[in-house]
Short mmCIF file of C-alpha atoms in Angstrom, two decimals:
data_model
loop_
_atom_site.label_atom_id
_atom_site.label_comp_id
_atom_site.label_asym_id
_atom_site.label_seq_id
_atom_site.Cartn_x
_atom_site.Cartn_y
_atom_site.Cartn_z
CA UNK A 100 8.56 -9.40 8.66
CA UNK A 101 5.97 -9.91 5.60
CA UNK A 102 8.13 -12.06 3.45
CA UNK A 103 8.91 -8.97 0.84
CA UNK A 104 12.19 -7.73 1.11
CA UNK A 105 13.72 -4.55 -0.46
CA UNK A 106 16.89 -3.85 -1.42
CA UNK A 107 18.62 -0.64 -1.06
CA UNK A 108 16.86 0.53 2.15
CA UNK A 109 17.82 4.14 1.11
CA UNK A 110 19.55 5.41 -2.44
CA UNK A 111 20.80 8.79 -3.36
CA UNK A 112 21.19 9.50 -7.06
CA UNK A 113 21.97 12.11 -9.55
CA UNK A 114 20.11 12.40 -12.81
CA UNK A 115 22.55 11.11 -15.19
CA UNK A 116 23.00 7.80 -12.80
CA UNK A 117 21.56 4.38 -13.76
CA UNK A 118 20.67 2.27 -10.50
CA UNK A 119 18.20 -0.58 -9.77
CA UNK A 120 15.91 -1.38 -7.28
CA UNK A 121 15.58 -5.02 -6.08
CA UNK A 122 12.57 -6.93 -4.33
CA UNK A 123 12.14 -10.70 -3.27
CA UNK A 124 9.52 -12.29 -2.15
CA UNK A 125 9.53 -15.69 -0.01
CA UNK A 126 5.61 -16.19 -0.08
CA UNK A 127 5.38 -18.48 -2.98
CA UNK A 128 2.85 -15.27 -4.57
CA UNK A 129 2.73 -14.82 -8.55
CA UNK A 130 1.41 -11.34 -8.77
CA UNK A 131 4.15 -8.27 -7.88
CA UNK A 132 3.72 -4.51 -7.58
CA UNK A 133 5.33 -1.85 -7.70
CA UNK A 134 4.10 1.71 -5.55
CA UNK A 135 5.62 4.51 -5.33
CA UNK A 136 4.48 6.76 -2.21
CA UNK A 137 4.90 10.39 -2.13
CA UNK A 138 4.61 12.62 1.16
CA UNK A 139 0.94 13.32 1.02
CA UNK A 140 -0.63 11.61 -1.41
CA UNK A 141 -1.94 8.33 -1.97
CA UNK A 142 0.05 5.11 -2.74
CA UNK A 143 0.53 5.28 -6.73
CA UNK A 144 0.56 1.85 -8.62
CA UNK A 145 3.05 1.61 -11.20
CA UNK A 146 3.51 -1.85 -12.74
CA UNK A 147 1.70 -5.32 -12.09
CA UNK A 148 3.37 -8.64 -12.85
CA UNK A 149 1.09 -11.22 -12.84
CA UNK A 150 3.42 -15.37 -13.35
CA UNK A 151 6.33 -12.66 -14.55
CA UNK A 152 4.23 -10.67 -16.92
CA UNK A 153 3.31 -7.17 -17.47
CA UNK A 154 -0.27 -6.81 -16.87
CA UNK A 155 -0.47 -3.11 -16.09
CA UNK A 156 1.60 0.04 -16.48
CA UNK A 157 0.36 2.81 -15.00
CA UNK A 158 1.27 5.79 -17.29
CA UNK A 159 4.77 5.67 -16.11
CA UNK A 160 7.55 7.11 -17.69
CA UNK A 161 9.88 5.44 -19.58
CA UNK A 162 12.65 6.70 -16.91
CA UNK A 163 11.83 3.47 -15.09
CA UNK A 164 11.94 0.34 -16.31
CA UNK A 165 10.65 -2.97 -14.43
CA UNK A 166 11.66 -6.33 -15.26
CA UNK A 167 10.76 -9.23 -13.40
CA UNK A 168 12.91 -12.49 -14.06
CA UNK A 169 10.94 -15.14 -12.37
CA UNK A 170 7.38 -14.68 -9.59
CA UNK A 171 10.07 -14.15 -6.55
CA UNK A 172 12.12 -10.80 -7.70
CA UNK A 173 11.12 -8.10 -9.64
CA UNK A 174 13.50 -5.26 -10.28
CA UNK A 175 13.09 -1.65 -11.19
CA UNK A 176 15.62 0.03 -13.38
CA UNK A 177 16.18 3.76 -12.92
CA UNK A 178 17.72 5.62 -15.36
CA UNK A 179 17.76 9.74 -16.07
CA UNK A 180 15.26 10.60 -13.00
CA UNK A 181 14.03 13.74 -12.03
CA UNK A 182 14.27 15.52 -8.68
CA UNK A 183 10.33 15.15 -8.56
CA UNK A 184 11.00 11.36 -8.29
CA UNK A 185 12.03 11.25 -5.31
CA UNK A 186 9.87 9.23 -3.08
CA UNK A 187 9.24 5.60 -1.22
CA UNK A 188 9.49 2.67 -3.64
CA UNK A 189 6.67 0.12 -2.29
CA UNK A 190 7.54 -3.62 -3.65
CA UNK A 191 4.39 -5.91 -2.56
CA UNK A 192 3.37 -9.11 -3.82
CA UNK A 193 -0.25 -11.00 -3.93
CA UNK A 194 -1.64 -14.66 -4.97
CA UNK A 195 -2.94 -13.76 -8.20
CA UNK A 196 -6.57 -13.12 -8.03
CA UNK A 197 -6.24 -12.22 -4.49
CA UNK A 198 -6.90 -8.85 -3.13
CA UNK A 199 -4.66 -9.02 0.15
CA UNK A 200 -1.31 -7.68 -1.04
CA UNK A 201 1.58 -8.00 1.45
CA UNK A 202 4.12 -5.37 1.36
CA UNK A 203 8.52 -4.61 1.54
CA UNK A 204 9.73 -1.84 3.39
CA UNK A 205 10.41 0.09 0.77
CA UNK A 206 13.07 2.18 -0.83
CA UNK A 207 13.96 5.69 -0.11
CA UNK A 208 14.84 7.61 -3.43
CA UNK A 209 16.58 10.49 -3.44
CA UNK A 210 17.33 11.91 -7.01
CA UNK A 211 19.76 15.43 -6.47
CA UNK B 237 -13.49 9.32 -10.96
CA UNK B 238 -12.87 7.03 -8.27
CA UNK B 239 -11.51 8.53 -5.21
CA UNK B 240 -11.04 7.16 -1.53
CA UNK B 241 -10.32 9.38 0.97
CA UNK B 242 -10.41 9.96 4.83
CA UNK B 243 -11.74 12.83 6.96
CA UNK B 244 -8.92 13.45 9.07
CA UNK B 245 -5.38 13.58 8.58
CA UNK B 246 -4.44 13.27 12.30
CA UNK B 247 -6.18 11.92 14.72
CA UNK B 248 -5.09 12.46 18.52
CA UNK B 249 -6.27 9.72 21.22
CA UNK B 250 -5.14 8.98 24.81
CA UNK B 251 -3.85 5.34 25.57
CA UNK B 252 -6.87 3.57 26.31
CA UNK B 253 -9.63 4.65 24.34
CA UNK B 254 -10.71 3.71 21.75
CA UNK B 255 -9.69 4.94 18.28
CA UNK B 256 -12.08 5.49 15.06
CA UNK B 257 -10.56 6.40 11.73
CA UNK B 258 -12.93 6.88 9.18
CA UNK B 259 -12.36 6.06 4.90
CA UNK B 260 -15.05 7.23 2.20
CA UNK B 261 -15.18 5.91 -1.22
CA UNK B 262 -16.75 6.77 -4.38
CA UNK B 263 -16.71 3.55 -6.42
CA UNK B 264 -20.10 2.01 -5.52
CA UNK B 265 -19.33 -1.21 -7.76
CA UNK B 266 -16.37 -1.76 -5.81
CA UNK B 267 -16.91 -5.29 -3.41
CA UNK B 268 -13.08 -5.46 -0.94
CA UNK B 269 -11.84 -3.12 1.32
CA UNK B 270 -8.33 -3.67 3.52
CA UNK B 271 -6.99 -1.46 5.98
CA UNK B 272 -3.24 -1.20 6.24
CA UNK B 273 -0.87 0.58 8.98
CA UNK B 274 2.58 1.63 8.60
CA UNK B 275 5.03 2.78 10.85
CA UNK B 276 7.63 5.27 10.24
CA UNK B 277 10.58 3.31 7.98
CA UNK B 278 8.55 0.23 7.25
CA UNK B 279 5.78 -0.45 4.68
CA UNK B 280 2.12 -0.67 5.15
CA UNK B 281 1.10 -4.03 7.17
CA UNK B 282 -2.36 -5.58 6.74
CA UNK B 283 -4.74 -4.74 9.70
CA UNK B 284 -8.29 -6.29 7.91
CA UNK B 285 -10.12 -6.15 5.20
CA UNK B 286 -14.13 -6.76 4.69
CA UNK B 287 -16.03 -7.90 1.31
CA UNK B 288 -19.23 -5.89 0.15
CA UNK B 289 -21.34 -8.74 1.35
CA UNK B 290 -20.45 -7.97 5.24
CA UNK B 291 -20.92 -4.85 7.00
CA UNK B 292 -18.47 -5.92 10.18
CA UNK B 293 -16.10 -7.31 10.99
CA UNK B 294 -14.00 -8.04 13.63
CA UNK B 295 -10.36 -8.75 14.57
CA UNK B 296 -8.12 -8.93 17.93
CA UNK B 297 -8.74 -5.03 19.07
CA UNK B 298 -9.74 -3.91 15.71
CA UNK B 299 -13.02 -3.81 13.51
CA UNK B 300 -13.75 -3.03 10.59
CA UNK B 301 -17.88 -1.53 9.85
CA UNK B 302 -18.65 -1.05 5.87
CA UNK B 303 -22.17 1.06 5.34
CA UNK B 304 -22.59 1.07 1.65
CA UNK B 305 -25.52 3.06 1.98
CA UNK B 306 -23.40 6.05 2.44
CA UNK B 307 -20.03 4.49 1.02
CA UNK B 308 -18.48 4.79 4.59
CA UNK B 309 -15.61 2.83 6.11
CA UNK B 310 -14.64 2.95 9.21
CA UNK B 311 -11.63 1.46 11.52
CA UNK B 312 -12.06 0.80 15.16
CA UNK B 313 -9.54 -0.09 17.50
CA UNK B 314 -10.20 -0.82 21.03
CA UNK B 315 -7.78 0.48 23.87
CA UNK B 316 -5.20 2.21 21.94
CA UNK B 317 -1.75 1.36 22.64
CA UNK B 318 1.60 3.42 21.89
CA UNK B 319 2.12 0.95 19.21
CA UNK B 320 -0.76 1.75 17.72
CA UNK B 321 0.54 5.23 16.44
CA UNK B 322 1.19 5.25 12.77
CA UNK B 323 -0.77 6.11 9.36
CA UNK B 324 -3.70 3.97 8.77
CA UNK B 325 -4.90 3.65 4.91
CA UNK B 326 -7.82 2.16 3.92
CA UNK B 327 -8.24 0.77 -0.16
CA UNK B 328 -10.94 -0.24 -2.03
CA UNK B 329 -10.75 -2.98 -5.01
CA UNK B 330 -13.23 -2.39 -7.64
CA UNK B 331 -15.45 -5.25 -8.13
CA UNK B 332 -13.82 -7.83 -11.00
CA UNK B 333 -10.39 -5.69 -10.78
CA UNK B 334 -8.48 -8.43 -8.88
CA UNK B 335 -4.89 -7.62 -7.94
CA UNK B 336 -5.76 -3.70 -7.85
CA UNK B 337 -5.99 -1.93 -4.74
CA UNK B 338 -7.26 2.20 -4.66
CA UNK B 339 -5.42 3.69 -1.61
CA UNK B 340 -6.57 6.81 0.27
CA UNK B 341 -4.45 9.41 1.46
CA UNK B 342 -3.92 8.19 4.99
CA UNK B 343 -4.62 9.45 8.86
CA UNK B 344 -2.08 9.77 10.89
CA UNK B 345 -3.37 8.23 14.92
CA UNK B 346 -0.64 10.07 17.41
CA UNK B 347 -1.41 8.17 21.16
CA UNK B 348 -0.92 10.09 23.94
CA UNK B 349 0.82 8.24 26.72
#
């Protein structure tokens, strides 16, 4: 176990659903990431949250939405995805200023 | 742009020799380099990582050789094992870019028993 859990394991969604994605971490980190990881291609970063704020979004659509409540759980918020977003959804988490990042097991999207 | 990528996609060993996955990078300025491995249904796990100022080093079964010469990194692990099978990525973090990783595309190691 890293210390980064994920929460659902696996999700199956339409496109008019709204559904969340949920990571913890139990490292005592302040920076948190989200990936997402598509068959093929390189891990993508999508948001940093560096002592709960924003410090980078990645071009993402406004589709997803992260919010991150306090330096242990960060959340992404789905809402109106396409089938092209289906992927893995990588939570990981870092001291900040530290280049080691220590990831969950991810999420398994399915949008139908 | 930057770029990191690896040579092979999948690389086939027998248990018990010795494995070498290989990572180029493009971003010459770039000073950390980690190699993760993840297994099917889990997310990737640190292996080791290397600053710019080292060109080895070493871990239990595994090292790591950086030749920024030729922007070259390369993963060695010693007597494969079964367990060893999984995608291997190696990332680069651009020098003064803390908290951002550049991941390659991955190589697959398949050990055959």
């Amino acid at each position: 176990e890293t210390g980064v859990t994920q929460t659902p394991r696996h999700l199956v969604m339409g496109m008019t659903n709204k559904k969340s994605l949920k990571c913890e971490q139990h490292l005592g980190h302040n920076a948190m990431y989200w990936y997402k990881q598509s068959a093929k291609k390189p891990l993508e970063l999508m948001f940093v949250y560096n002592f709960k704020e924003q410090t980078e979004n990645n071009s993402v659509p406004s589709r997803f939405s992260p919010e991150c409540p306090n330096s242990s759980h960060l959340f992404l918020h789905l809402h109106t995805l396409q089938p092209e977003d289906s992927a893995l959804y990588l939570c990981a988490s870092s001291r900040t200023g530290a280049n080691e990042q220590f990831f969950g097991p991810g999420t398994r999207l399915t949008v139908l | 742009g930057e770029s990191v990528g690896l040579h092979l996609p999948t690389l086939s060993v027998q248990e018990g020799d010795n494995s070498i996955i290989n990572c180029a990078y493009s971003n010459s300025a770039s000073d950390y380099f980690i190699w993760y491995k993840q297994e099917s249904g889990k997310g990737p796990q640190f292996i080791i990582d290397i600053r710019s100022n080292m060109d080895k080093r070493q871990g239990q079964r595994v090292t790591v050789l950086l030749n920024k010469t030729v922007k070259h990194l390369s993963l060695q692990i010693a007597a494969t094992q079964p367990g060893d099978s999984a995608v291997y990525f190696c990332a680069e973090s651009p020098s003064g870019a803390t908290n951002k990783l550049i991941f390659g595309t991955g190589t697959l190691l398949a050990v055959q028993p």
